[in-house]
XYZ file of N, CA and C in Angstrom:
285
model
N 51.426 3.344 11.792
C 51.150 4.527 12.579
C 50.653 5.678 11.705
N 51.156 5.820 10.528
C 50.696 6.870 9.621
C 49.227 6.655 9.270
N 48.856 5.409 8.989
C 47.461 5.124 8.671
C 46.542 5.470 9.833
N 46.958 5.145 11.034
C 46.138 5.442 12.200
C 45.919 6.946 12.322
N 46.996 7.698 12.199
C 46.859 9.154 12.296
C 45.976 9.687 11.184
N 46.169 9.136 9.986
C 45.339 9.571 8.866
C 43.866 9.298 9.112
N 43.562 8.104 9.601
C 42.176 7.761 9.903
C 41.626 8.641 11.015
N 42.448 8.876 12.004
C 42.001 9.723 13.109
C 41.697 11.130 12.600
N 42.531 11.635 11.730
C 42.317 12.970 11.192
C 41.025 13.002 10.368
N 40.800 11.989 9.546
C 39.575 11.951 8.762
C 38.352 11.902 9.662
N 38.436 11.106 10.712
C 37.318 11.025 11.640
C 37.082 12.384 12.286
N 38.142 13.044 12.685
C 38.016 14.360 13.305
C 37.415 15.362 12.322
N 37.832 15.295 11.073
C 37.296 16.212 10.073
C 35.813 15.963 9.841
N 35.384 14.703 9.842
C 33.970 14.405 9.647
C 33.125 15.005 10.759
N 33.641 15.049 11.958
C 32.892 15.618 13.077
C 32.706 17.123 12.935
N 33.493 17.753 12.101
C 33.424 19.198 11.952
C 32.503 19.631 10.820
N 31.949 18.701 10.092
C 31.062 19.033 8.987
C 29.720 19.479 9.545
N 29.201 20.549 9.011
C 27.894 21.013 9.447
C 27.057 21.382 8.229
N 25.768 21.382 8.415
C 24.841 21.733 7.357
C 23.971 22.876 7.848
N 23.597 23.737 6.938
C 22.673 24.797 7.293
C 21.870 25.179 6.066
N 20.762 25.809 6.297
C 19.923 26.297 5.215
C 19.335 27.619 5.666
N 19.125 28.493 4.727
C 18.548 29.792 5.038
C 17.240 29.970 4.290
N 16.303 30.633 4.938
C 15.048 30.949 4.276
C 15.312 31.890 3.107
N 14.494 31.820 2.079
C 14.629 32.782 0.982
C 14.444 34.202 1.508
N 15.143 35.145 0.912
C 15.075 36.538 1.373
C 13.691 37.146 1.219
N 12.883 36.615 0.309
C 11.564 37.204 0.087
C 10.481 36.651 1.021
N 10.867 35.882 2.025
C 9.909 35.405 3.028
C 9.841 36.458 4.130
N 8.689 37.109 4.239
C 8.542 38.201 5.212
C 7.362 37.998 6.151
N 6.602 36.968 5.965
C 5.391 36.753 6.748
C 5.637 36.018 8.046
N 4.718 35.129 8.351
C 4.728 34.398 9.618
C 5.975 33.545 9.806
N 6.642 33.185 8.720
C 7.783 32.279 8.805
C 9.129 32.985 8.734
N 9.137 34.292 8.693
C 10.379 35.051 8.530
C 11.392 34.779 9.637
N 10.930 34.480 10.833
C 11.840 34.228 11.954
C 12.061 32.738 12.209
N 11.596 31.907 11.302
C 11.736 30.458 11.470
C 13.168 30.015 11.216
N 13.517 28.891 11.804
C 14.840 28.298 11.625
C 14.718 27.082 10.723
N 15.595 27.002 9.750
C 15.614 25.845 8.843
C 16.474 24.751 9.453
N 16.003 23.536 9.357
C 16.733 22.393 9.885
C 16.953 21.395 8.759
N 18.174 20.935 8.618
C 18.489 19.916 7.623
C 18.296 18.556 8.270
N 17.568 17.690 7.593
C 17.293 16.367 8.150
C 17.430 15.322 7.053
N 18.082 14.233 7.390
C 18.143 13.082 6.499
C 17.010 12.161 6.896
N 16.307 11.609 5.914
C 15.122 10.832 6.220
C 15.073 9.530 5.436
N 14.631 8.499 6.103
C 14.356 7.227 5.445
C 12.904 7.195 4.964
N 12.076 8.091 5.499
C 10.658 8.170 5.137
C 10.291 9.643 4.946
N 10.692 10.238 3.812
C 10.503 11.678 3.628
C 9.046 12.130 3.678
N 8.118 11.346 3.160
C 6.718 11.762 3.184
C 6.230 11.946 4.612
N 6.453 10.970 5.456
C 6.023 11.061 6.855
C 6.745 12.189 7.575
N 8.042 12.304 7.377
C 8.810 13.344 8.064
C 8.404 14.743 7.616
N 8.149 14.923 6.329
C 7.717 16.235 5.836
C 6.326 16.553 6.366
N 5.429 15.577 6.349
C 4.075 15.791 6.872
C 4.130 16.205 8.346
N 4.949 15.527 9.144
C 5.079 15.872 10.564
C 5.695 17.260 10.736
N 6.650 17.590 9.903
C 7.274 18.911 9.956
C 6.262 20.009 9.636
N 5.435 19.773 8.630
C 4.403 20.746 8.259
C 3.428 20.931 9.417
N 2.971 19.829 10.006
C 2.036 19.929 11.132
C 2.660 20.694 12.293
N 3.930 20.456 12.544
C 4.634 21.175 13.610
C 4.699 22.672 13.310
N 5.010 23.024 12.066
C 5.077 24.441 11.692
C 3.710 25.105 11.808
N 2.668 24.440 11.335
C 1.314 24.994 11.412
C 0.931 25.242 12.867
N 1.240 24.287 13.730
C 0.904 24.411 15.153
C 1.723 25.513 15.826
N 3.031 25.524 15.608
C 3.905 26.467 16.311
C 3.780 27.898 15.816
N 3.559 28.068 14.531
C 3.453 29.422 13.976
C 2.021 29.926 14.073
N 1.074 29.022 14.016
C -0.328 29.417 14.081
C -0.806 30.027 12.781
N -0.771 29.251 11.733
C -1.188 29.740 10.417
C -2.641 30.192 10.488
N -2.883 31.418 9.988
C -4.204 32.026 10.100
C -5.000 32.008 8.805
N -4.315 31.943 7.665
C -5.043 32.010 6.402
C -4.300 31.255 5.298
N -4.953 31.190 4.142
C -4.400 30.433 3.024
C -3.095 31.044 2.519
N -2.953 32.368 2.594
C -1.721 33.028 2.138
C -0.512 32.524 2.937
N -0.674 32.374 4.241
C 0.421 31.853 5.065
C 0.728 30.394 4.725
N -0.308 29.622 4.414
C -0.082 28.234 4.012
C 0.681 28.190 2.688
N 0.341 29.078 1.763
C 1.066 29.147 0.489
C 2.528 29.509 0.713
N 2.786 30.404 1.650
C 4.166 30.785 1.952
C 4.935 29.598 2.541
N 4.269 28.802 3.352
C 4.915 27.613 3.911
C 5.263 26.614 2.799
N 4.335 26.401 1.871
C 4.613 25.531 0.719
C 5.822 26.068 -0.042
N 5.836 27.361 -0.282
C 6.946 27.998 -0.997
C 8.275 27.728 -0.285
N 8.303 27.879 1.021
C 9.538 27.641 1.786
C 10.022 26.204 1.615
N 9.120 25.254 1.739
C 9.511 23.851 1.587
C 10.054 23.577 0.183
N 9.408 24.132 -0.833
C 9.845 23.904 -2.220
C 11.212 24.521 -2.463
N 11.405 25.752 -2.038
C 12.671 26.455 -2.285
C 13.824 25.814 -1.520
N 13.565 25.337 -0.321
C 14.628 24.807 0.528
C 15.017 23.363 0.220
N 14.228 22.680 -0.586
C 14.487 21.269 -0.856
C 14.767 21.022 -2.327
N 15.496 19.963 -2.577
C 15.844 19.605 -3.949
C 14.606 19.126 -4.701
N 14.706 19.166 -6.008
C 13.587 18.775 -6.859
C 13.141 17.334 -6.602
N 14.061 16.473 -6.213
C 13.721 15.079 -5.936
C 12.743 14.937 -4.776
N 12.681 15.926 -3.917
C 11.829 15.871 -2.727
C 10.478 16.544 -2.973
N 10.350 17.305 -4.042
C 9.132 18.078 -4.296
C 7.877 17.208 -4.356
N 7.979 15.996 -4.891
C 6.798 15.120 -4.950
C 6.318 14.759 -3.542
N 7.239 14.577 -2.604
C 6.862 14.270 -1.222
C 6.236 15.492 -0.548
N 6.768 16.667 -0.848
C 6.217 17.904 -0.288
C 4.781 18.084 -0.770
N 4.576 17.927 -2.068
C 3.235 18.063 -2.647
C 2.271 17.074 -2.003
N 2.670 15.817 -1.928
C 1.799 14.789 -1.357
C 1.508 15.054 0.118
N 2.507 15.514 0.865
C 2.311 15.803 2.289
C 1.311 16.937 2.482
N 1.463 18.025 1.730
C 0.526 19.144 1.857
C -0.881 18.732 1.447
N -0.996 18.024 0.321
C -2.324 17.612 -0.138
C -2.995 16.673 0.856
N -2.234 15.792 1.480
C -2.826 14.866 2.452
C -3.329 15.599 3.693
N -2.684 16.700 4.034
C -3.113 17.469 5.208
C -4.294 18.386 4.893
N -4.463 18.739 3.628
C -5.548 19.647 3.233
C -6.835 18.913 2.881
N -6.771 17.604 2.757
C -7.980 16.867 2.350
C -8.809 16.431 3.535
């Protein structure tokens, strides 16, 4: 019975875990009111590319400066291990 309660408590605690991310304070342009979403991915390149396309469409990027700010947000919000996927996703959309 102790093990059952312990397992139940662990399961309950896992349900209470949440993740969040905040935009860097120096983002003041088109993305200042954007919401950051944490996502686990089995295919980060495809998921990042789709996320970028969604942001471009929803925010309505007007110039290269806004695109640079979007790149900056992705780089700052993600770990270094993901930066290669971010770079490849942006380059594939710009070519």
